[in-house]
């Protein structure tokens, strides 16, 4: 019991530190610092997690307005503290054209744009509510092109599972039958269609697509020509291995973030070790 309370206290402190560091004024710092307890409180009582907040954050040299909901504080903390969508190889060979699959409200998109200001970014997000916030958060950043659509096995229209309490988990497939969710129709493109629409060679694909990774990527031929692929998978090691097998000519690194979540880093090059051996290094 005591260990649980201490762990929760450390988590609250960590999120509060992130808020005070990112906020560019006192009101924004306080709003961000209290976002996690506000989410926990609203989840059980008044559904405050559906509310929209506007804060001013420090992003690079200039502050900017950020529109978000209380559940989005988890992604903001993850990206700010861990910088998960970055790899050292990108410094030597900065991508010029990026595709962001599962852009959500644009937090990873903005971080990539800050790191790579000259890059052109095509951001895909199927959920209407998240896409609206994505549009607000990126509207003053030239070189970011938005597409309200998902990546999938085949092009057309599909049903998107939209989770009320966890909008970052919205998915074309679902493994949370007990969660509060609704289904909405969304446009779907194949990965090859998305890469072709970018209008030139894509140097980096970032993905966070909630379970559709292997079905969508396995049907793409163009993805093999993309030198850098970075993404998050909520999957077992067996499913991660299945995904990595799709890229025999890419080197990779796999970081286990939680029991069910891994960060995948792929870059072009000859494979020097068997995938099974490399997976044993996952911590």
CSV table of C-alpha atoms in Angstrom, one decimal, residues 83-238:
chain,number,residue,atom,x,y,z
A,83,UNK,CA,12.1,12.3,-26.7
A,84,UNK,CA,11.0,8.9,-28.0
A,85,UNK,CA,10.7,9.8,-31.6
A,86,UNK,CA,14.3,10.7,-32.1
A,87,UNK,CA,17.4,8.6,-32.9
A,88,UNK,CA,21.1,9.8,-33.1
A,89,UNK,CA,21.4,8.7,-36.7
A,90,UNK,CA,19.0,11.5,-37.8
A,91,UNK,CA,21.7,14.1,-36.8
A,92,UNK,CA,24.1,12.9,-39.5
A,93,UNK,CA,21.4,12.6,-42.2
A,94,UNK,CA,18.5,14.9,-41.4
A,95,UNK,CA,15.2,13.8,-43.0
A,96,UNK,CA,13.7,16.3,-45.5
A,97,UNK,CA,10.3,14.6,-45.9
A,98,UNK,CA,8.5,12.9,-43.0
A,99,UNK,CA,5.2,11.0,-42.7
A,100,UNK,CA,3.5,11.0,-39.3
A,101,UNK,CA,1.0,8.2,-39.0
A,102,UNK,CA,-1.2,8.6,-36.0
A,103,UNK,CA,-0.4,12.3,-35.4
A,104,UNK,CA,-3.1,12.6,-32.6
A,105,UNK,CA,-3.1,16.3,-31.6
A,106,UNK,CA,0.4,17.0,-33.0
A,107,UNK,CA,2.7,16.7,-30.1
A,108,UNK,CA,5.2,14.4,-31.9
A,109,UNK,CA,4.7,16.4,-35.1
A,110,UNK,CA,5.7,19.6,-33.3
A,111,UNK,CA,8.7,18.0,-31.6
A,112,UNK,CA,9.9,16.7,-35.0
A,113,UNK,CA,9.4,20.1,-36.6
A,114,UNK,CA,11.4,21.7,-33.8
A,115,UNK,CA,14.2,19.2,-34.3
A,116,UNK,CA,14.0,19.3,-38.1
A,117,UNK,CA,12.7,22.8,-39.0
A,118,UNK,CA,13.5,22.4,-42.7
A,119,UNK,CA,11.6,19.1,-43.0
A,120,UNK,CA,8.2,18.8,-44.7
A,121,UNK,CA,5.8,16.8,-42.5
A,122,UNK,CA,2.6,15.0,-43.7
A,123,UNK,CA,0.6,14.2,-40.6
A,124,UNK,CA,-2.3,11.7,-40.7
A,125,UNK,CA,-5.0,11.5,-38.0
A,126,UNK,CA,-8.4,9.9,-38.5
A,127,UNK,CA,-10.3,11.1,-35.4
A,128,UNK,CA,-12.2,14.3,-36.0
A,129,UNK,CA,-11.8,15.7,-32.4
A,130,UNK,CA,-8.0,15.0,-32.4
A,131,UNK,CA,-7.7,16.3,-35.9
A,132,UNK,CA,-9.3,19.6,-34.9
A,133,UNK,CA,-6.7,20.1,-32.1
A,134,UNK,CA,-3.9,19.0,-34.5
A,135,UNK,CA,-5.0,21.7,-36.9
A,136,UNK,CA,-5.0,24.4,-34.1
A,137,UNK,CA,-1.6,23.3,-32.8
A,138,UNK,CA,0.2,23.2,-36.1
A,139,UNK,CA,-1.5,26.1,-38.0
A,140,UNK,CA,1.4,28.5,-37.6
A,141,UNK,CA,4.1,26.0,-38.7
A,142,UNK,CA,4.9,26.1,-42.4
A,143,UNK,CA,5.7,22.8,-44.0
A,144,UNK,CA,3.2,20.7,-42.1
A,145,UNK,CA,0.4,19.2,-44.2
A,146,UNK,CA,-2.6,17.6,-42.5
A,147,UNK,CA,-4.7,14.6,-43.7
A,148,UNK,CA,-7.8,13.4,-41.8
A,149,UNK,CA,-7.3,9.7,-42.5
A,150,UNK,CA,-5.9,6.5,-41.2
A,151,UNK,CA,-3.4,4.0,-42.6
A,152,UNK,CA,-4.8,0.5,-43.1
A,153,UNK,CA,-4.6,-2.8,-45.0
A,154,UNK,CA,-6.8,-1.4,-47.9
A,155,UNK,CA,-8.1,1.9,-49.0
A,156,UNK,CA,-11.7,2.9,-48.4
A,157,UNK,CA,-13.9,3.7,-45.3
A,158,UNK,CA,-13.6,1.8,-42.1
A,159,UNK,CA,-14.9,2.1,-38.5
A,160,UNK,CA,-12.6,3.8,-36.0
A,161,UNK,CA,-13.0,2.9,-32.3
A,162,UNK,CA,-12.9,6.1,-30.4
A,163,UNK,CA,-12.2,5.8,-26.7
A,164,UNK,CA,-13.8,8.5,-24.5
A,165,UNK,CA,-11.2,8.3,-21.6
A,166,UNK,CA,-8.1,7.5,-23.8
A,167,UNK,CA,-8.3,9.3,-27.1
A,168,UNK,CA,-4.6,8.4,-27.9
A,169,UNK,CA,-5.8,4.7,-28.0
A,170,UNK,CA,-8.3,5.2,-30.9
A,171,UNK,CA,-7.9,2.3,-33.3
A,172,UNK,CA,-9.2,0.5,-36.3
A,173,UNK,CA,-8.9,-2.6,-34.3
A,174,UNK,CA,-9.9,-3.0,-30.6
A,175,UNK,CA,-8.8,-5.1,-27.7
A,176,UNK,CA,-10.6,-3.2,-25.0
A,177,UNK,CA,-14.1,-4.5,-24.9
A,178,UNK,CA,-14.9,-3.1,-21.5
A,179,UNK,CA,-13.8,0.5,-22.3
A,180,UNK,CA,-16.2,3.3,-23.0
A,181,UNK,CA,-16.0,3.8,-26.8
A,182,UNK,CA,-18.0,4.6,-29.9
A,183,UNK,CA,-17.5,3.8,-33.5
A,184,UNK,CA,-17.2,6.5,-36.3
A,185,UNK,CA,-16.5,6.1,-40.0
A,186,UNK,CA,-13.1,7.3,-41.2
A,187,UNK,CA,-11.2,7.4,-44.4
A,188,UNK,CA,-8.4,4.8,-44.8
A,189,UNK,CA,-5.4,4.8,-47.2
A,190,UNK,CA,-2.8,2.1,-47.8
A,191,UNK,CA,0.7,2.9,-46.8
A,192,UNK,CA,1.9,3.0,-50.4
A,193,UNK,CA,-0.8,5.5,-51.2
A,194,UNK,CA,0.3,7.7,-48.3
A,195,UNK,CA,4.0,7.5,-49.3
A,196,UNK,CA,3.1,8.4,-52.9
A,197,UNK,CA,0.9,11.3,-51.9
A,198,UNK,CA,3.9,12.9,-50.1
A,199,UNK,CA,5.1,13.9,-53.5
A,200,UNK,CA,8.7,12.6,-53.3
A,201,UNK,CA,11.1,10.3,-51.4
A,202,UNK,CA,10.1,10.0,-47.8
A,203,UNK,CA,13.0,9.9,-45.4
A,204,UNK,CA,11.3,9.1,-42.1
A,205,UNK,CA,8.0,7.4,-41.2
A,206,UNK,CA,6.8,7.9,-37.6
A,207,UNK,CA,4.0,5.6,-36.6
A,208,UNK,CA,1.6,5.2,-33.6
A,209,UNK,CA,-1.3,3.3,-35.1
A,210,UNK,CA,-2.7,1.1,-32.3
A,211,UNK,CA,-2.5,-2.4,-33.6
A,212,UNK,CA,-2.7,-2.0,-37.4
A,213,UNK,CA,1.1,-1.9,-37.8
A,214,UNK,CA,1.9,-5.3,-39.2
A,215,UNK,CA,-1.2,-5.6,-41.5
A,216,UNK,CA,-0.7,-2.2,-42.9
A,217,UNK,CA,3.1,-2.2,-43.3
A,218,UNK,CA,3.2,-5.8,-44.7
A,219,UNK,CA,1.2,-4.7,-47.7
A,220,UNK,CA,3.6,-1.9,-48.6
A,221,UNK,CA,6.5,-2.1,-51.1
A,222,UNK,CA,7.5,1.6,-50.8
A,223,UNK,CA,8.2,1.4,-47.1
A,224,UNK,CA,11.3,-0.7,-47.8
A,225,UNK,CA,12.9,2.4,-49.5
A,226,UNK,CA,12.3,4.6,-46.4
A,227,UNK,CA,15.6,4.9,-44.6
A,228,UNK,CA,14.2,5.7,-41.1
A,229,UNK,CA,11.1,4.2,-39.4
A,230,UNK,CA,10.3,5.1,-35.8
A,231,UNK,CA,7.2,4.1,-33.9
A,232,UNK,CA,5.4,2.8,-30.8
A,233,UNK,CA,3.8,-0.7,-30.6
A,234,UNK,CA,1.6,-2.0,-27.9
A,235,UNK,CA,2.3,-5.6,-28.5
A,236,UNK,CA,3.9,-8.8,-27.2
A,237,UNK,CA,7.5,-9.5,-28.1
A,238,UNK,CA,6.2,-12.1,-30.5
